Amino acid sequence: MSDKYPESSGRRRFVKGVVGSAGVAGIGTAGVASIDMVTNQSGSGGGQTTYFGVENTGGPAPRAMPMVPIEIDDEGYLRGVYPEIQEVEQQGQTVEVAREDLGGITYATDWFQYCGIQDYQGLQPSYDGDNYFRYAGGASSYDWQPSSGQVHVDDFSDYDTWENDYGEGAIGKPASVTWRSQDTDNSIPVQVIRSTLLEDAVANADGEVGDWLDAATTDGFMAFLNKCTHYCCVPGYRTSNYEGAGDKIYCACHQSVYDPYSIVKRSFTAYPRPEDG
Ligand code: FES
């Protein structure tokens, strides 16, 4: 089998490091299996992918979690932008890819190619539901939020005063939602935040990050794929006071921390990769 991960890949180094560690053996094994599964796929696409996401600032997570651009419709309902579907030639075949220019940035479903999400029905161009966010029930939901139904701007009208037991102030109101997950086997977990800090970040950012924030956020709302880039757990914003993570996104599995107000440009090698050599 060819070498699947370049030496520069932090992911490979971590996989090597955790295998055999009793403390995380169960989760580590699952993660390795999942990586093998996606790596073994053949097909088009993949390669070096550049994206914008919420920065990983602590713990073992190897990179930022990718953002999902937001739109608000005329009635005030929020939805995530799915890239335009295009037909392109790849390796002599015509294939459909979801990719578009957003604020001068190439936004593509390649951004979400990790943790097996690339195989979820909702991420395929053929998915026949809509792009609206819907409240998620279950363990990741917040006390304030409904357990189902579409997400509306009015639900966040108290975003500049909302507080819970975590963090230090009224800086942002979150919701756990799903995206493109109606009648599918796997839900795509997304976190939505409306925040005054994001409004400040949008006002002050320049360059590519500024262009991206202008295109991908609106009225202080942002969204990101809520899958930890370490071993695929579902983190939460303002869900723990662990070592300063109260105002940030915290992954309880191995204490990774992400900062939703630090949007960064990152690259990774998306799957499936082109044939080696
Ligand atoms: S820190 Fe390990 S899965 Fe999130």
Short mmCIF file of C-alpha atoms and ligand atoms in Angstrom, two decimals:
data_model
loop_
_atom_site.label_atom_id
_atom_site.label_comp_id
_atom_site.label_asym_id
_atom_site.label_seq_id
_atom_site.Cartn_x
_atom_site.Cartn_y
_atom_site.Cartn_z
CA MET A 1 0.00 0.00 0.00
CA SER A 2 1.29 3.43 -0.79
CA ASP A 3 2.14 5.93 1.87
CA LYS A 4 -1.11 7.69 2.70
CA TYR A 5 0.14 10.56 4.72
CA PRO A 6 3.04 12.85 3.90
CA GLU A 7 5.65 13.28 6.58
CA SER A 8 4.42 16.80 7.14
CA SER A 9 1.01 15.55 8.21
CA GLY A 10 0.35 16.12 11.90
CA ARG A 11 -2.43 13.60 11.64
CA ARG A 12 -0.10 10.79 10.78
CA ARG A 13 2.23 11.65 13.58
CA PHE A 14 -0.62 11.60 16.01
CA VAL A 15 -1.99 8.29 14.78
CA LYS A 16 1.41 6.76 15.27
CA GLY A 17 1.63 8.31 18.69
CA VAL A 18 -1.67 7.11 20.11
CA VAL A 19 -1.84 3.56 18.86
CA GLY A 20 -1.05 1.40 21.83
CA SER A 21 -1.92 4.07 24.36
CA ALA A 22 -4.25 2.45 26.87
CA GLY A 23 -5.83 5.75 27.86
CA VAL A 24 -7.36 6.41 24.49
CA ALA A 25 -7.24 2.95 23.01
CA GLY A 26 -10.94 2.71 22.24
CA ILE A 27 -11.25 6.05 20.57
CA GLY A 28 -7.88 5.72 18.89
CA THR A 29 -8.81 2.45 17.29
CA ALA A 30 -12.05 3.85 15.95
CA GLY A 31 -10.24 6.84 14.54
CA VAL A 32 -7.66 4.75 12.75
CA ALA A 33 -10.36 2.54 11.25
CA SER A 34 -12.19 5.57 10.00
CA ILE A 35 -9.07 7.05 8.46
CA ASP A 36 -8.30 3.79 6.71
CA MET A 37 -11.79 3.62 5.33
CA VAL A 38 -11.69 7.00 3.68
CA THR A 39 -8.11 6.60 2.55
CA ASN A 40 -8.84 3.43 0.69
CA GLN A 41 -11.47 4.96 -1.52
CA SER A 42 -10.61 5.54 -5.10
CA GLY A 43 -12.03 8.29 -7.21
CA SER A 44 -11.56 11.85 -8.26
CA GLY A 45 -10.94 14.98 -6.28
CA GLY A 46 -8.91 15.31 -3.12
CA GLY A 47 -5.45 16.75 -2.99
CA GLN A 48 -4.40 19.93 -1.30
CA THR A 49 -7.42 21.84 -0.06
CA THR A 50 -7.37 25.33 1.43
CA TYR A 51 -10.23 26.42 3.67
CA PHE A 52 -11.27 28.86 6.37
CA GLY A 53 -12.19 27.67 9.82
CA VAL A 54 -12.27 28.29 13.56
CA GLU A 55 -8.73 28.09 14.89
CA ASN A 56 -7.60 25.23 17.12
CA THR A 57 -5.90 26.92 20.07
CA GLY A 58 -5.32 24.05 22.51
CA GLY A 59 -5.17 20.29 22.81
CA PRO A 60 -4.35 17.68 20.18
CA ALA A 61 -6.70 18.78 17.37
CA PRO A 62 -4.49 19.15 14.30
CA ARG A 63 -6.31 21.93 12.51
CA ALA A 64 -9.24 24.34 12.39
CA MET A 65 -12.85 23.17 11.98
CA PRO A 66 -14.19 24.39 8.62
CA MET A 67 -16.83 27.10 8.44
CA VAL A 68 -20.16 26.73 6.70
CA PRO A 69 -21.19 29.99 5.02
CA ILE A 70 -24.56 31.38 6.12
CA GLU A 71 -27.50 32.93 4.29
CA ILE A 72 -30.70 34.35 5.77
CA ASP A 73 -33.80 34.14 3.59
CA ASP A 74 -36.49 36.82 3.21
CA GLU A 75 -38.47 35.35 6.11
CA GLY A 76 -35.50 35.27 8.47
CA TYR A 77 -34.63 31.57 8.33
CA LEU A 78 -30.97 30.55 8.33
CA ARG A 79 -29.44 28.16 5.88
CA GLY A 80 -25.95 26.98 5.04
CA VAL A 81 -24.57 27.66 1.59
CA TYR A 82 -23.89 24.52 -0.43
CA PRO A 83 -21.44 25.19 -3.26
CA GLU A 84 -22.67 25.32 -6.83
CA ILE A 85 -22.62 21.98 -8.57
CA GLN A 86 -20.33 21.94 -11.57
CA GLU A 87 -19.34 19.29 -14.06
CA VAL A 88 -15.59 19.07 -14.48
CA GLU A 89 -13.13 16.83 -16.25
CA GLN A 90 -10.93 14.83 -13.90
CA GLN A 91 -8.61 12.08 -14.98
CA GLY A 92 -10.48 11.70 -18.26
CA GLN A 93 -13.92 11.49 -16.66
CA THR A 94 -16.71 14.01 -16.27
CA VAL A 95 -17.67 14.26 -12.61
CA GLU A 96 -19.88 16.53 -10.54
CA VAL A 97 -18.15 18.66 -7.96
CA ALA A 98 -19.61 21.23 -5.59
CA ARG A 99 -17.40 24.27 -5.75
CA GLU A 100 -17.87 28.01 -6.10
CA ASP A 101 -16.18 31.33 -5.67
CA LEU A 102 -17.30 33.05 -2.49
CA GLY A 103 -15.68 36.39 -1.71
CA GLY A 104 -12.79 35.47 -3.98
CA ILE A 105 -12.31 32.20 -2.06
CA THR A 106 -12.90 28.77 -3.57
CA TYR A 107 -15.52 27.19 -1.32
CA ALA A 108 -15.98 23.46 -1.91
CA THR A 109 -17.32 20.36 -0.22
CA ASP A 110 -13.68 19.23 -0.08
CA TRP A 111 -13.54 21.40 3.03
CA PHE A 112 -15.58 18.79 4.87
CA GLN A 113 -13.63 15.73 3.80
CA TYR A 114 -12.69 14.25 7.13
CA CYS A 115 -14.17 11.92 9.72
CA GLY A 116 -16.09 10.14 6.96
CA ILE A 117 -18.41 13.12 6.48
CA GLN A 118 -17.51 13.13 2.80
CA ASP A 119 -19.62 9.98 2.46
CA TYR A 120 -22.72 11.37 4.18
CA GLN A 121 -25.70 11.64 1.86
CA GLY A 122 -26.17 15.30 2.74
CA LEU A 123 -22.80 16.25 1.38
CA GLN A 124 -23.45 14.75 -2.03
CA PRO A 125 -24.66 16.88 -4.96
CA SER A 126 -27.51 14.36 -5.34
CA TYR A 127 -29.00 15.12 -1.90
CA ASP A 128 -32.58 16.23 -2.48
CA GLY A 129 -33.40 18.11 0.73
CA ASP A 130 -32.89 21.83 1.34
CA ASN A 131 -30.05 23.80 2.91
CA TYR A 132 -31.89 25.14 5.96
CA PHE A 133 -30.43 24.62 9.40
CA ARG A 134 -32.64 22.65 11.78
CA TYR A 135 -32.31 22.43 15.52
CA ALA A 136 -30.69 19.25 16.75
CA GLY A 137 -32.03 17.43 19.78
CA GLY A 138 -29.93 15.16 21.95
CA ALA A 139 -26.84 15.62 24.02
CA SER A 140 -25.31 18.45 22.03
CA SER A 141 -28.35 20.74 22.18
CA TYR A 142 -28.56 23.78 24.46
CA ASP A 143 -31.22 24.21 27.14
CA TRP A 144 -32.69 27.25 25.41
CA GLN A 145 -33.13 25.78 21.97
CA PRO A 146 -36.03 23.80 20.51
CA SER A 147 -35.26 20.17 19.69
CA SER A 148 -36.43 20.46 16.10
CA GLY A 149 -37.59 22.97 13.50
CA GLN A 150 -35.89 25.57 11.38
CA VAL A 151 -33.57 28.17 12.82
CA HIS A 152 -34.84 31.76 12.76
CA VAL A 153 -33.06 35.04 13.46
CA ASP A 154 -35.66 35.98 16.06
CA ASP A 155 -34.55 33.02 18.18
CA PHE A 156 -31.28 34.91 18.65
CA SER A 157 -32.65 38.38 19.38
CA ASP A 158 -31.11 38.20 22.89
CA TYR A 159 -27.69 37.23 21.56
CA ASP A 160 -25.96 40.21 23.14
CA THR A 161 -27.30 39.45 26.63
CA TRP A 162 -27.54 35.63 26.60
CA GLU A 163 -25.46 33.80 29.17
CA ASN A 164 -25.10 30.32 30.58
CA ASP A 165 -22.86 28.80 33.25
CA TYR A 166 -19.72 28.97 31.12
CA GLY A 167 -17.46 31.77 30.08
CA GLU A 168 -17.33 35.27 31.33
CA GLY A 169 -20.02 37.28 29.77
CA ALA A 170 -22.73 37.92 27.28
CA ILE A 171 -20.75 37.59 24.09
CA GLY A 172 -22.59 35.11 21.94
CA LYS A 173 -25.53 32.72 21.72
CA PRO A 174 -25.05 29.25 20.24
CA ALA A 175 -27.28 26.55 18.83
CA SER A 176 -26.60 22.99 17.77
CA VAL A 177 -28.17 22.32 14.41
CA THR A 178 -28.08 19.93 11.51
CA TRP A 179 -27.51 20.75 7.85
CA ARG A 180 -28.66 18.80 4.78
CA SER A 181 -29.64 15.89 6.99
CA GLN A 182 -33.35 15.32 6.30
CA ASP A 183 -34.14 11.64 5.76
CA THR A 184 -30.49 10.65 5.77
CA ASP A 185 -28.66 7.97 7.73
CA ASN A 186 -26.13 10.42 9.16
CA SER A 187 -26.73 13.94 10.39
CA ILE A 188 -24.20 16.64 9.59
CA PRO A 189 -23.60 18.47 12.90
CA VAL A 190 -23.16 22.22 12.65
CA GLN A 191 -22.85 24.86 15.32
CA VAL A 192 -24.39 28.28 14.79
CA ILE A 193 -23.28 31.26 16.86
CA ARG A 194 -24.55 34.82 16.83
CA SER A 195 -22.06 37.08 18.54
CA THR A 196 -21.05 40.66 19.07
CA LEU A 197 -17.43 39.48 18.94
CA LEU A 198 -17.98 38.14 15.46
CA GLU A 199 -19.44 41.47 14.42
CA ASP A 200 -16.25 43.11 15.72
CA ALA A 201 -14.11 40.57 13.89
CA VAL A 202 -15.95 41.19 10.64
CA ALA A 203 -15.54 44.95 11.05
CA ASN A 204 -11.81 44.69 11.78
CA ALA A 205 -10.64 41.85 9.56
CA ASP A 206 -8.94 42.62 6.31
CA GLY A 207 -7.31 40.72 3.49
CA GLU A 208 -8.55 37.25 2.62
CA VAL A 209 -10.04 36.58 6.05
CA GLY A 210 -12.00 39.82 5.79
CA ASP A 211 -13.26 38.92 2.33
CA TRP A 212 -14.24 35.49 3.56
CA LEU A 213 -16.07 36.79 6.64
CA ASP A 214 -17.96 39.31 4.53
CA ALA A 215 -19.13 36.52 2.25
CA ALA A 216 -19.73 33.77 4.81
CA THR A 217 -21.27 35.52 7.82
CA THR A 218 -24.23 37.83 8.18
CA ASP A 219 -25.78 39.88 10.99
CA GLY A 220 -23.31 38.46 13.50
CA PHE A 221 -24.15 34.85 12.58
CA MET A 222 -21.52 32.28 11.77
CA ALA A 223 -21.54 28.49 11.40
CA PHE A 224 -18.96 25.73 11.31
CA LEU A 225 -18.92 21.99 10.87
CA ASN A 226 -19.00 20.75 14.45
CA LYS A 227 -16.70 17.75 14.10
CA CYS A 228 -13.43 17.81 15.97
CA THR A 229 -10.51 17.43 13.58
CA HIS A 230 -8.78 15.20 16.11
CA TYR A 231 -10.96 12.10 16.42
CA CYS A 232 -14.33 13.29 15.22
CA CYS A 233 -16.17 14.03 18.47
CA VAL A 234 -18.81 16.77 18.55
CA PRO A 235 -17.49 19.75 20.56
CA GLY A 236 -19.51 22.63 21.97
CA TYR A 237 -19.26 26.40 22.34
CA ARG A 238 -19.57 27.54 25.97
CA THR A 239 -19.99 24.05 27.32
CA SER A 240 -17.06 23.84 29.75
CA ASN A 241 -14.91 26.06 31.93
CA TYR A 242 -11.88 23.86 31.33
CA GLU A 243 -8.72 26.01 31.36
CA GLY A 244 -10.14 29.14 29.82
CA ALA A 245 -12.34 27.33 27.31
CA GLY A 246 -15.53 28.83 28.74
CA ASP A 247 -15.86 31.41 25.97
CA LYS A 248 -14.55 29.06 23.35
CA ILE A 249 -15.35 25.74 21.69
CA TYR A 250 -14.31 22.75 23.79
CA CYS A 251 -14.01 19.10 22.80
CA ALA A 252 -14.45 16.92 25.86
CA CYS A 253 -12.90 13.83 24.28
CA HIS A 254 -9.28 14.95 24.59
CA GLN A 255 -9.53 18.60 25.67
CA SER A 256 -9.08 20.35 22.36
CA VAL A 257 -10.05 24.01 22.25
CA TYR A 258 -11.07 26.13 19.27
CA ASP A 259 -11.61 29.88 19.15
CA PRO A 260 -14.71 30.81 17.11
CA TYR A 261 -13.55 34.40 16.83
CA SER A 262 -10.21 33.57 15.31
CA ILE A 263 -10.90 32.64 11.72
CA VAL A 264 -7.88 31.21 9.98
CA LYS A 265 -6.92 29.95 6.55
CA ARG A 266 -5.62 26.41 6.62
CA SER A 267 -4.74 23.59 4.23
CA PHE A 268 -5.00 19.85 4.41
CA THR A 269 -4.86 16.91 2.07
CA ALA A 270 -8.45 16.00 1.26
CA TYR A 271 -9.58 12.48 0.44
CA PRO A 272 -9.76 10.66 -1.80
CA ARG A 273 -6.30 11.53 -2.91
CA PRO A 274 -5.19 11.30 -6.50
CA GLU A 275 -3.32 8.15 -7.33
CA ASP A 276 0.22 8.27 -6.07
CA GLY A 277 2.92 8.21 -8.66
S1 FES B 1 -9.99 16.32 21.15
FE1 FES B 1 -9.96 14.27 20.48
S2 FES B 1 -11.81 14.10 19.35
FE2 FES B 1 -11.77 16.18 19.97
#
